[in-house]
Coordinates of C-alpha atoms in Angstrom, one line a residue:
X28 CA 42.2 73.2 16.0
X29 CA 42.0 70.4 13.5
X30 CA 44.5 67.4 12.2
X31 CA 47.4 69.5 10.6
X32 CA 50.6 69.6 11.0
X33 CA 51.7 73.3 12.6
X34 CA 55.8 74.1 11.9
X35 CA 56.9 77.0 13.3
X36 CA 60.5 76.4 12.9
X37 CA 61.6 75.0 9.9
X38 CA 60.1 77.8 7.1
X39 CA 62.0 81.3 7.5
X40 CA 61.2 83.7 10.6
X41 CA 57.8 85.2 11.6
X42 CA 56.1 82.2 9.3
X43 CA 54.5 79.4 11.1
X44 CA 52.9 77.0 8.6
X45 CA 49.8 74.8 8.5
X46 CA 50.2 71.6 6.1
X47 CA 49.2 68.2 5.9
X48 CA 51.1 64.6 7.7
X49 CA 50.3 63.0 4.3
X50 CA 47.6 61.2 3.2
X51 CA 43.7 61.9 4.6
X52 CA 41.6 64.8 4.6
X53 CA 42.9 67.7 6.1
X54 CA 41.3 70.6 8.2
X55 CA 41.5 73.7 10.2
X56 CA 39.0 75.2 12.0
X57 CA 39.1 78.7 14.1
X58 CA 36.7 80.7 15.7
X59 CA 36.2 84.2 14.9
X60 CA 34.5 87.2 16.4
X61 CA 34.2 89.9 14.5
X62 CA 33.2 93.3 15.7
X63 CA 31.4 94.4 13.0
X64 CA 29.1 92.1 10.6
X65 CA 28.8 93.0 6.3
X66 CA 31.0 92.0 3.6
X67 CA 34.9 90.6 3.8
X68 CA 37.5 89.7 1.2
X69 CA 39.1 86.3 2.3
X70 CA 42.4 86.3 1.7
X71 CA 45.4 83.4 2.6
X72 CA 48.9 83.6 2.4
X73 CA 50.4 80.0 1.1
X74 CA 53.0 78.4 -0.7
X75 CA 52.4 76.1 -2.9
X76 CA 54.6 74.4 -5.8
X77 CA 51.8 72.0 -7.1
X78 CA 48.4 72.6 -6.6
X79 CA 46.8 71.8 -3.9
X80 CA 43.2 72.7 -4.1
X81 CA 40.4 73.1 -0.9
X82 CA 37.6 74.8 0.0
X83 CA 36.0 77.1 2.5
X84 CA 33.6 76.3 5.0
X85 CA 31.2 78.8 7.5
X86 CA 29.9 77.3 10.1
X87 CA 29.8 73.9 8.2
X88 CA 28.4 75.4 4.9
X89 CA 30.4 75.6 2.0
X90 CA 30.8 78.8 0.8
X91 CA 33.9 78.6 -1.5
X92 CA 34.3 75.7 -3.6
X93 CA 37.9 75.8 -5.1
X94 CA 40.2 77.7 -2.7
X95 CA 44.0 77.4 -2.6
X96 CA 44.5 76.5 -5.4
X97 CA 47.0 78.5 -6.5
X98 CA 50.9 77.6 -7.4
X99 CA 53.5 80.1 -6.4
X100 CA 56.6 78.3 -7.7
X101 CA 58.1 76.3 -4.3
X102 CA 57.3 75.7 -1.1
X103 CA 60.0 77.9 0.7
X104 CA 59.0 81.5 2.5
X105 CA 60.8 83.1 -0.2
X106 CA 57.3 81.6 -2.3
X107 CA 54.8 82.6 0.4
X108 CA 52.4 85.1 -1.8
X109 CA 48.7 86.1 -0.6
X110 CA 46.0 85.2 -2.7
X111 CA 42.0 86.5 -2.9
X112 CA 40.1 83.2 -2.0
X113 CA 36.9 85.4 -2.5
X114 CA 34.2 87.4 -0.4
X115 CA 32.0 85.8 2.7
X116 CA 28.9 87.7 4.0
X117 CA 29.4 88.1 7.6
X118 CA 25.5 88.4 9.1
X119 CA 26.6 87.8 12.9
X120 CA 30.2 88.5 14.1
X121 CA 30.6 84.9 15.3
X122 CA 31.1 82.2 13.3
X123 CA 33.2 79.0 12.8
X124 CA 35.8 79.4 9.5
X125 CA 36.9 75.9 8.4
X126 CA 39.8 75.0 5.7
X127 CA 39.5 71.5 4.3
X128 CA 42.5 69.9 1.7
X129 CA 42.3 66.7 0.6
X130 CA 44.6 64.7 0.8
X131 CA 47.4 67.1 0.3
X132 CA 47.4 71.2 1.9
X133 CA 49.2 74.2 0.6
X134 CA 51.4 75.6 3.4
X135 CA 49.5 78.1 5.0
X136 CA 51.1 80.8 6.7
X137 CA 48.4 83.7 7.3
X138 CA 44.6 84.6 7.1
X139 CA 43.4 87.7 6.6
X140 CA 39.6 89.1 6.1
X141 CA 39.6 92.7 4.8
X142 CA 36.1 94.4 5.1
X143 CA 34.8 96.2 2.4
X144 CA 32.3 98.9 0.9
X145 CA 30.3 98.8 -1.8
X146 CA 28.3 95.9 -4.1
X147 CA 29.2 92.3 -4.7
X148 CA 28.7 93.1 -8.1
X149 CA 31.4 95.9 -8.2
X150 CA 33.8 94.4 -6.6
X151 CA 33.3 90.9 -8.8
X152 CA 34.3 93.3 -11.1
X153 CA 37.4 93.9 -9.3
X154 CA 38.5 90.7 -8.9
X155 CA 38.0 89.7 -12.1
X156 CA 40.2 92.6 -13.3
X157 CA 43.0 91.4 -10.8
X158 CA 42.7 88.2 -12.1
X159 CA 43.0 89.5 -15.4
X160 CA 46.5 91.2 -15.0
X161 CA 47.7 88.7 -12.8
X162 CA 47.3 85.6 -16.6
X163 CA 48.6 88.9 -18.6
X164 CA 52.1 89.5 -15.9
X165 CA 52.2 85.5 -16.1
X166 CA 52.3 85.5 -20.0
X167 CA 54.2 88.0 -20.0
X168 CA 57.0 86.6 -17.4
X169 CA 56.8 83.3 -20.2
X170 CA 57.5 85.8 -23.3
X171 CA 60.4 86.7 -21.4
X172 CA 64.6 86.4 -22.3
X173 CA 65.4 82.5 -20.6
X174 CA 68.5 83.7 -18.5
X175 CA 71.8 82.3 -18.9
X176 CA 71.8 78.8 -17.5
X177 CA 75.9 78.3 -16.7
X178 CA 77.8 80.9 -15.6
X179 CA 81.6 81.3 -15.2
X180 CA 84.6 83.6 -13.4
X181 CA 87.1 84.6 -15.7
X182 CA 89.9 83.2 -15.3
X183 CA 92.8 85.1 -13.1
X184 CA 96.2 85.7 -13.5
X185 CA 98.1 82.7 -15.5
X186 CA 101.0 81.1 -14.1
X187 CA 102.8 77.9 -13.6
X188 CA 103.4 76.6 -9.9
X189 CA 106.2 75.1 -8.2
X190 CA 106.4 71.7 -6.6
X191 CA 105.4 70.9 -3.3
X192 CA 108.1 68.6 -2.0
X193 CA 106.2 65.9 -0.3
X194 CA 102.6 68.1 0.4
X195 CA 104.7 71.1 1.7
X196 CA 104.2 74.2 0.9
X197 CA 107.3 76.0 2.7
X198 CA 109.6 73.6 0.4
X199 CA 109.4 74.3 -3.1
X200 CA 110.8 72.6 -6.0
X201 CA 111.3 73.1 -9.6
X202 CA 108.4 75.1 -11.5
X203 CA 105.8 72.4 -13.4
X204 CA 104.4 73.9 -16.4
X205 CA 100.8 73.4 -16.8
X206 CA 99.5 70.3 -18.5
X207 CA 97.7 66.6 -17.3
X208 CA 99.1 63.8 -15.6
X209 CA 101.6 61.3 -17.4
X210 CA 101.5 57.6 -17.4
X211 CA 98.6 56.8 -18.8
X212 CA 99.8 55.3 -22.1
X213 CA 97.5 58.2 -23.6
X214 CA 98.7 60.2 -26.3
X215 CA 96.4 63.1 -26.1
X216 CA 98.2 65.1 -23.5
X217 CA 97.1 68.2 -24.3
X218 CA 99.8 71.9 -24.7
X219 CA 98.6 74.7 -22.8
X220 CA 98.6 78.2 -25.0
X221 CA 100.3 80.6 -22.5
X222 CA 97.7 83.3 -21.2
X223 CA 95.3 80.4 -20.8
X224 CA 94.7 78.3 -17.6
X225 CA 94.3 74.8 -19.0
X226 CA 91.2 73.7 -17.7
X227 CA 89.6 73.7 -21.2
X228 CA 92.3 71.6 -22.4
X229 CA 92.1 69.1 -18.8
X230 CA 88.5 68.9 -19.8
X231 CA 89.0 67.8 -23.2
X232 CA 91.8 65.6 -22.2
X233 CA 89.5 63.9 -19.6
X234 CA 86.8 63.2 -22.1
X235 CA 88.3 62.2 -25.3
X236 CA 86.8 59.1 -26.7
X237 CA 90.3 57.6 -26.7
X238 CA 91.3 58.2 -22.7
X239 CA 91.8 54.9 -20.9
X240 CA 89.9 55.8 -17.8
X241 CA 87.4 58.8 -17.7
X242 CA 84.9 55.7 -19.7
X243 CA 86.3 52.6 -17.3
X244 CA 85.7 54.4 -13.9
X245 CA 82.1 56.1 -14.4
X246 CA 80.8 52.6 -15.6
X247 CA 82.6 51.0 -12.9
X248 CA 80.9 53.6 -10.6
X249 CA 77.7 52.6 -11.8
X250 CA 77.7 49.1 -12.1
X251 CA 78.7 48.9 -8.5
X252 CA 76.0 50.9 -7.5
X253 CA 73.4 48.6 -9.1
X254 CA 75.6 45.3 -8.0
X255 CA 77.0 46.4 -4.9
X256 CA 80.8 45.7 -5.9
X257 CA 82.2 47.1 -9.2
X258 CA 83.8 44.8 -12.2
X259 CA 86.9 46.7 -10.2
X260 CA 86.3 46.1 -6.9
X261 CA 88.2 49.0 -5.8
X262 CA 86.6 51.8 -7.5
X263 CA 89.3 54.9 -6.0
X264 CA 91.7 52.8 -7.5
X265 CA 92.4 51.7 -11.1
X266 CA 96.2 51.5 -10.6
X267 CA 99.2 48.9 -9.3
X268 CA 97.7 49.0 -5.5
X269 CA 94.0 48.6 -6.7
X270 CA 92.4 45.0 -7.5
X271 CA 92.1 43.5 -11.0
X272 CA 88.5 44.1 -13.2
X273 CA 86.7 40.6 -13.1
X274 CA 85.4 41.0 -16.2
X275 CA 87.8 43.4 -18.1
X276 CA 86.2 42.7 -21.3
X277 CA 82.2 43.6 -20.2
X278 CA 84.2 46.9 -18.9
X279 CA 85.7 47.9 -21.9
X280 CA 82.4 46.8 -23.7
X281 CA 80.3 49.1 -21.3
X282 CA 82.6 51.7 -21.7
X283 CA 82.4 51.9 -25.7
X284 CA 78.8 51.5 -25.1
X285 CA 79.1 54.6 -22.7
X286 CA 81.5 56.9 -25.4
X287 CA 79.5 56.1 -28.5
X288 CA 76.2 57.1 -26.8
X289 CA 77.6 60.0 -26.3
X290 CA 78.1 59.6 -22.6
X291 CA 74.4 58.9 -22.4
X292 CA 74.5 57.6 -18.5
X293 CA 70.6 57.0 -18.9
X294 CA 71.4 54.6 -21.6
X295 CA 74.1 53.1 -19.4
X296 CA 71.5 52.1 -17.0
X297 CA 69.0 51.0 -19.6
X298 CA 72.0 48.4 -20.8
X299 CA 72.9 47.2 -17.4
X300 CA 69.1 46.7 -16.0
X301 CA 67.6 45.4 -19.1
X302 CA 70.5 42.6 -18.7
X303 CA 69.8 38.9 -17.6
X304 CA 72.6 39.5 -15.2
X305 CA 71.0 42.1 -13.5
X306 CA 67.2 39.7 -13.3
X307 CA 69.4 37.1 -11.5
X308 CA 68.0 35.9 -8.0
X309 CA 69.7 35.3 -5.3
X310 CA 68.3 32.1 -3.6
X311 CA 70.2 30.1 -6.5
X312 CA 71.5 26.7 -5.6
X313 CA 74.2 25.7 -7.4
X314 CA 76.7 23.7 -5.8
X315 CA 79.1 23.3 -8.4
X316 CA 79.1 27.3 -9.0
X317 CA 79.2 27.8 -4.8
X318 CA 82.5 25.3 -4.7
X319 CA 84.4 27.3 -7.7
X320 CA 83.2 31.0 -6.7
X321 CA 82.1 31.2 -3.2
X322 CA 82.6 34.8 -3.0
X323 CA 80.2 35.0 -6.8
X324 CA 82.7 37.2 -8.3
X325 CA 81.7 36.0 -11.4
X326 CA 77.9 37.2 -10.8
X327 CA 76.3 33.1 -11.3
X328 CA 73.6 34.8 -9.1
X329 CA 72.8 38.2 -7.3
X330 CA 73.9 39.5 -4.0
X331 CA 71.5 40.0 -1.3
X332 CA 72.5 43.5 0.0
X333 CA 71.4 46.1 2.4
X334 CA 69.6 49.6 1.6
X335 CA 71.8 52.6 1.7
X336 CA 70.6 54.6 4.4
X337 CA 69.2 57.2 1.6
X338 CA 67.8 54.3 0.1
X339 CA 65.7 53.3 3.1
X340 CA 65.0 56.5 4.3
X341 CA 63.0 57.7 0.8
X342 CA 61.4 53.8 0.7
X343 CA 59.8 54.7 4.0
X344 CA 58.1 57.9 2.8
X345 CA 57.2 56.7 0.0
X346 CA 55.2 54.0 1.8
X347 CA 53.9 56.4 4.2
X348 CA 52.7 58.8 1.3
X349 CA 54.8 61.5 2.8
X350 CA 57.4 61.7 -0.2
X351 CA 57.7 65.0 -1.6
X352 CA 59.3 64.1 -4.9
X353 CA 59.2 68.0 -5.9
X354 CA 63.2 68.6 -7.8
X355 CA 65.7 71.0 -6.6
X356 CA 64.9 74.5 -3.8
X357 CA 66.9 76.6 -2.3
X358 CA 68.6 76.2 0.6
X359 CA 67.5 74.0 3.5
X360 CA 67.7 76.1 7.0
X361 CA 69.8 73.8 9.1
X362 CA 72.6 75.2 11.1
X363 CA 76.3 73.9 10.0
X364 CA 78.7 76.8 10.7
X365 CA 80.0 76.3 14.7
X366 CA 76.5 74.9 15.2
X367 CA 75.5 75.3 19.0
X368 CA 73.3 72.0 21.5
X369 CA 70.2 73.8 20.3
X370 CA 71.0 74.1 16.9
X371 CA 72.0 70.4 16.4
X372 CA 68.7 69.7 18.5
X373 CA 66.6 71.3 15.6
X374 CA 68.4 70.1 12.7
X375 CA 67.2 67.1 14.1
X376 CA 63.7 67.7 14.0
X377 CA 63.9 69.2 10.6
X378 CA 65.6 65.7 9.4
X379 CA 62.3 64.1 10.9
X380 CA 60.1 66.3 10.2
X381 CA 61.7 66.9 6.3
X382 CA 59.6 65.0 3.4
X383 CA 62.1 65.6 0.4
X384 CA 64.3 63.0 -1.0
X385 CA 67.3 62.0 0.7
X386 CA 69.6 63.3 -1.9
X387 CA 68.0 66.9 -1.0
X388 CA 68.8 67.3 2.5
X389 CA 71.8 69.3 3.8
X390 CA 74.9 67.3 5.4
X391 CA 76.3 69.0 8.4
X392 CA 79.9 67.0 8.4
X393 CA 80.1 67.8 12.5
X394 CA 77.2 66.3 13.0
X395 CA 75.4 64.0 10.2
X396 CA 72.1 63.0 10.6
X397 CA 71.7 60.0 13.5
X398 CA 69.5 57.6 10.9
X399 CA 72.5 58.4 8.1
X400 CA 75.3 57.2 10.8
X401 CA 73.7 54.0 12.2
X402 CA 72.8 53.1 8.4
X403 CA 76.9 53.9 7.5
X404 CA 76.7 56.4 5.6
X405 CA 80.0 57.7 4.3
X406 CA 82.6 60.3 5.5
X407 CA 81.2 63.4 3.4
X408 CA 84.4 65.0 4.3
X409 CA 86.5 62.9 1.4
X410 CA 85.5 60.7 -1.7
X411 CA 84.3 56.9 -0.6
X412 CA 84.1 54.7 -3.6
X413 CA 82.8 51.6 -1.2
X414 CA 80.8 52.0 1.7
X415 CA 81.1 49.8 4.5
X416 CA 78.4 48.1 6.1
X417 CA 78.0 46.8 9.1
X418 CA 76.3 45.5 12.2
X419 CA 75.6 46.8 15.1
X420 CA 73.2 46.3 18.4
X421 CA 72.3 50.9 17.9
X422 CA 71.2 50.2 14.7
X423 CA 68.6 47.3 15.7
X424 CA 68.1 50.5 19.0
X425 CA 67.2 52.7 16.4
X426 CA 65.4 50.5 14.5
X427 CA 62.9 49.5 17.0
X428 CA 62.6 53.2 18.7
X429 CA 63.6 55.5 16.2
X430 CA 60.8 58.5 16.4
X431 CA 61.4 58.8 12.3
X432 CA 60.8 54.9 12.0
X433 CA 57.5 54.7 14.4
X434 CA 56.1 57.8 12.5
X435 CA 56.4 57.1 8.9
X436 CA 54.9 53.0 10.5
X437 CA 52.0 55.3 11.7
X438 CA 51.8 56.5 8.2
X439 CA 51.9 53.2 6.3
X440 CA 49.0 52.1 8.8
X441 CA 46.7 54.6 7.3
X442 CA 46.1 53.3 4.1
X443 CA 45.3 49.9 5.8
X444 CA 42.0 50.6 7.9
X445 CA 40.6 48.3 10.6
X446 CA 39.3 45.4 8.2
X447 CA 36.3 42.9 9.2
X448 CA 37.9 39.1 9.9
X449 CA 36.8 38.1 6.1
X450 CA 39.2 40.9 4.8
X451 CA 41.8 40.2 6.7
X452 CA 43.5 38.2 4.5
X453 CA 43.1 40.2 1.8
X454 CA 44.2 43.7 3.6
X455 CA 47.3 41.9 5.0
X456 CA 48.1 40.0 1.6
X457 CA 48.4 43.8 0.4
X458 CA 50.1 45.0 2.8
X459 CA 53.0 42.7 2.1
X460 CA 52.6 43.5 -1.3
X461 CA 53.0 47.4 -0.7
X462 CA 56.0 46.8 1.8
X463 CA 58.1 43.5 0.7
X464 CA 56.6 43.1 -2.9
X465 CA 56.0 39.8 -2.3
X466 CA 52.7 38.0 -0.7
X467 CA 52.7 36.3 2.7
X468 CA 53.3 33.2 3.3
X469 CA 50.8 30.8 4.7
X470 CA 52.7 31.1 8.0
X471 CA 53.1 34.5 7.9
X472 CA 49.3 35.4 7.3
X473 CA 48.8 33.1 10.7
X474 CA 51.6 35.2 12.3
X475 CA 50.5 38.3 11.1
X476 CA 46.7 38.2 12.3
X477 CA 47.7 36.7 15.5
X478 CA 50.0 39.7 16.1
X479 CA 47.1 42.1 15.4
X480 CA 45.3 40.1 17.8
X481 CA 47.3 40.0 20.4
X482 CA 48.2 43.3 20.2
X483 CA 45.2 44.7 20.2
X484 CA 43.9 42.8 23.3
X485 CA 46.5 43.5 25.4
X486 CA 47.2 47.5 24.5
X487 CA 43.1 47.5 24.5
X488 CA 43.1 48.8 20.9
X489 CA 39.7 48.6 20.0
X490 CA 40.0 50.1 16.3
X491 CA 43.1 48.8 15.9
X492 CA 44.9 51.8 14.5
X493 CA 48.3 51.3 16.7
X494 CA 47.9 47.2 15.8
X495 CA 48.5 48.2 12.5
X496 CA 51.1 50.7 13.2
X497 CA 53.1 47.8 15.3
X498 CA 53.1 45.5 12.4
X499 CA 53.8 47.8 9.7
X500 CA 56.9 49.2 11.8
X501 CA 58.1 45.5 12.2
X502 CA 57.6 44.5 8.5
X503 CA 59.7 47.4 7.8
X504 CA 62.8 46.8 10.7
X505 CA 62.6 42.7 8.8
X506 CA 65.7 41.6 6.9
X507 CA 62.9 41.2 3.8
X508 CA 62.9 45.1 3.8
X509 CA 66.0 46.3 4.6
X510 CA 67.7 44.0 2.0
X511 CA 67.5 44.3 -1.5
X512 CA 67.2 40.5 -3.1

């Protein structure tokens, strides 16, 4: 028993985790009876990529003071390694073993208590001589050779191809020696040495400081992504069928800027934030600049724009507390090959139940993630330089009953306890804060306390927990959320 969160699904087969919702102190409690009283070595089995330290509780007295505390280098099963937590005195075979973490728990997959013979003292000893070649393996697995970082097949056997009249392979045309695509008033079309492939040469060619477009359609890339249009509005296209640049002179600026830092795109994004441009608002009035550009192609003031779904997704568990901001893992275990109605049923609950960042979880092209389609996300079959967005009544559906939206409200409500009528004001001036980054208006602090009022009277919440659920979850389905201003 206790307020964990059990998965017996989602971490590799025959391990059923223990781990935290996010957020509060965490416990688990089970009661044991023992055959046999005298002395045991604890031990847990856990995974653990930061450290997330607890303690040990019999029957409500502490009798180990730093337990699982231990990193084993991810959180996967592949990381699951047991660990000596240290040695209770078992005087009668019943007895009440508690875990506590706070406000974050290791994943815990096993418990074991191993009786033992002998002395505390001697097998102290023990312990401390474990511990002692478990720092000298660690030192000595950091003295070790750093293994090769990139690694590459050789290439096969070198030959030119023949042209596929119009896509087809069954109708071949004249043989096309290797080398890059013409028409780019670029000189630096490179030769290909025969007995080499060419992509050393393509990759050079691509990335010469002098090539017209390699520069022009990453910054492009990027400025859209931080204006929602690019300087070329049609990003897949830079030729006769695409749309002219707006500003062809900030691209070619940007793109120097780009070459000369040596393709630094961190720097690219330090230039473009750190511009006046980019601070614009977008409740400008300006009636002269709305008459001559009512379409603000020539950025007078910023678009309002909606999240990506990615973008809203990681807002929400970052709100909630839930966001595991740990950098790459292996392998996520959805099912993607021929995937069955019971395999697209779990993938779903791992997508609900997963707290990594958006850009981590695995895209099953069959069958993409519900919250990802409603919020357009792209084809992930082809390259899509613009998304579309649009509006539709299953998105407001999803919005308002969406199991992933009502849990991470849940988990926003948490930080923002019951308050006495004095602090009212103050809680829900923060709460605004925390979700819209903006305070409340006076009308809105009258609307909000009246809807935790209300609420509260009529679903006979008396310590207002799902109050505060309901208005978090409707702060964050609001235009003010969803849209970045």
């Amino acid at each position: 028993r206790g307020n964990v969160v059990v998965d017996n699904e989602n971490y590799g087969k025959n391990i059923g985790i223990i781990s935290d919702p996010g957020g509060q102190k965490n416990f688990a409690e089970y009661d044991l009876n023992l055959k046999t009283p005298g002395l045991f070595q604890l031990e847990l089995r856990y995974a653990a990529q930061k450290s997330r330290p607890g303690q040990i509780l019999m029957d409500g007295q502490m009798v180990i003071e730093n337990a699982i505390a231990k990193t084993t280098g991810g959180w996967l099963p592949e990381h699951q390694q047991w660990h000596a937590e240290g040695l209770l005195r078992v005087a009668d075979g019943k007895f009440t073993l508690r875990i506590e973490s706070e406000p974050m728990m290791s994943h815990i997959d096993q418990i074991r208590l191993t009786p033992l013979k002998g002395d505390s003292n001697t097998l102290h000893n023990i312990n401390d001589k474990i511990a002692s070649l478990n720092r000298q393996l660690a030192e000595e697995q950091k003295a070790a050779p750093k293994p090769r970082m990139v690694m590459a097949v050789k290439e096969g056997k070198v030959k030119d191809v023949q042209l596929h009249v119009r896509g087809s392979h069954r109708e071949l045309g004249e043989t096309i020696p290797r080398g890059a695509p013409v028409g780019f008033g670029f000189n630096g079309i490179p030769k290909v040495p025969s007995g080499q492939s060419g992509r050393l040469q393509l990759a050079k060619w691509l990335t010469h400081p002098d090539h017209p477009l390699t520069a022009r359609v990453m910054v492009n890339r990027v400025w859209r992504w931080h204006f929602g249009r690019g300087i070329v509005a049609s990003p897949n296209n830079f030729g006769a069928m695409g749309q002219r640049p707006t500003h062809p002179g900030l691209l070619d600026h940007l793109s120097l800027k780009l070459i000369h830092s040596e393709w630094s795109l961190k720097s690219l994004h330090r230039e473009i934030l750190n511009s006046s441009t980019y601070r614009l608002a977008s409740n400008i009035k300006d009636a002269v600049a709305l008459e001559r550009d009512p379409d603000n192609l020539l950025l007078w003031k910023r678009d309002m724009r909606r999240m990506e779904a990615e973008v809203f997704r990681d807002s929400l568990l970052q709100l909630s507390g839930r966001l595991n901001s740990t950098m790459d893992g292996g392998a996520m275990e959805v099912k993607s090959q021929d995937p069955s109605p019971v395999d697209l049923a779990n993938n779903q609950k791992f997508y609900e139940k997963s707290d990594r960042r958006s850009v981590y979880l695995p895209v099953v092209r069959s069958n993409v993630y519900d919250l990802f389609t409603l919020l357009d996300f792209p084809n992930a079959a082809e390259s899509v330089g613009n998304r579309v967005t649009t509006t539709v009544p299953t998105q407001a559906l999803m919005m308002m009953n969406g199991k992933f939206l009502m849990n991470e409200s849940r988990g926003i409500a948490k930080n923002w306890p019951a308050a006495p009528e004095k602090e009212l004001a103050s809680s829900l001036k923060q709460l605004y804060q925390a979700v819209l980054t903006r305070s409340p208006t006076p009308d809105e602090l009258q609307w909000a306390a009246r809807f935790l009022n209300d609420y509260s009277a009529e679903d006979n919440d008396t310590n207002m927990s799902e109050s505060w659920s309901a208005l978090c979850h409707t702060l964050v389905m609001s235009n003010d959320f969803i849209h970045v201003w």
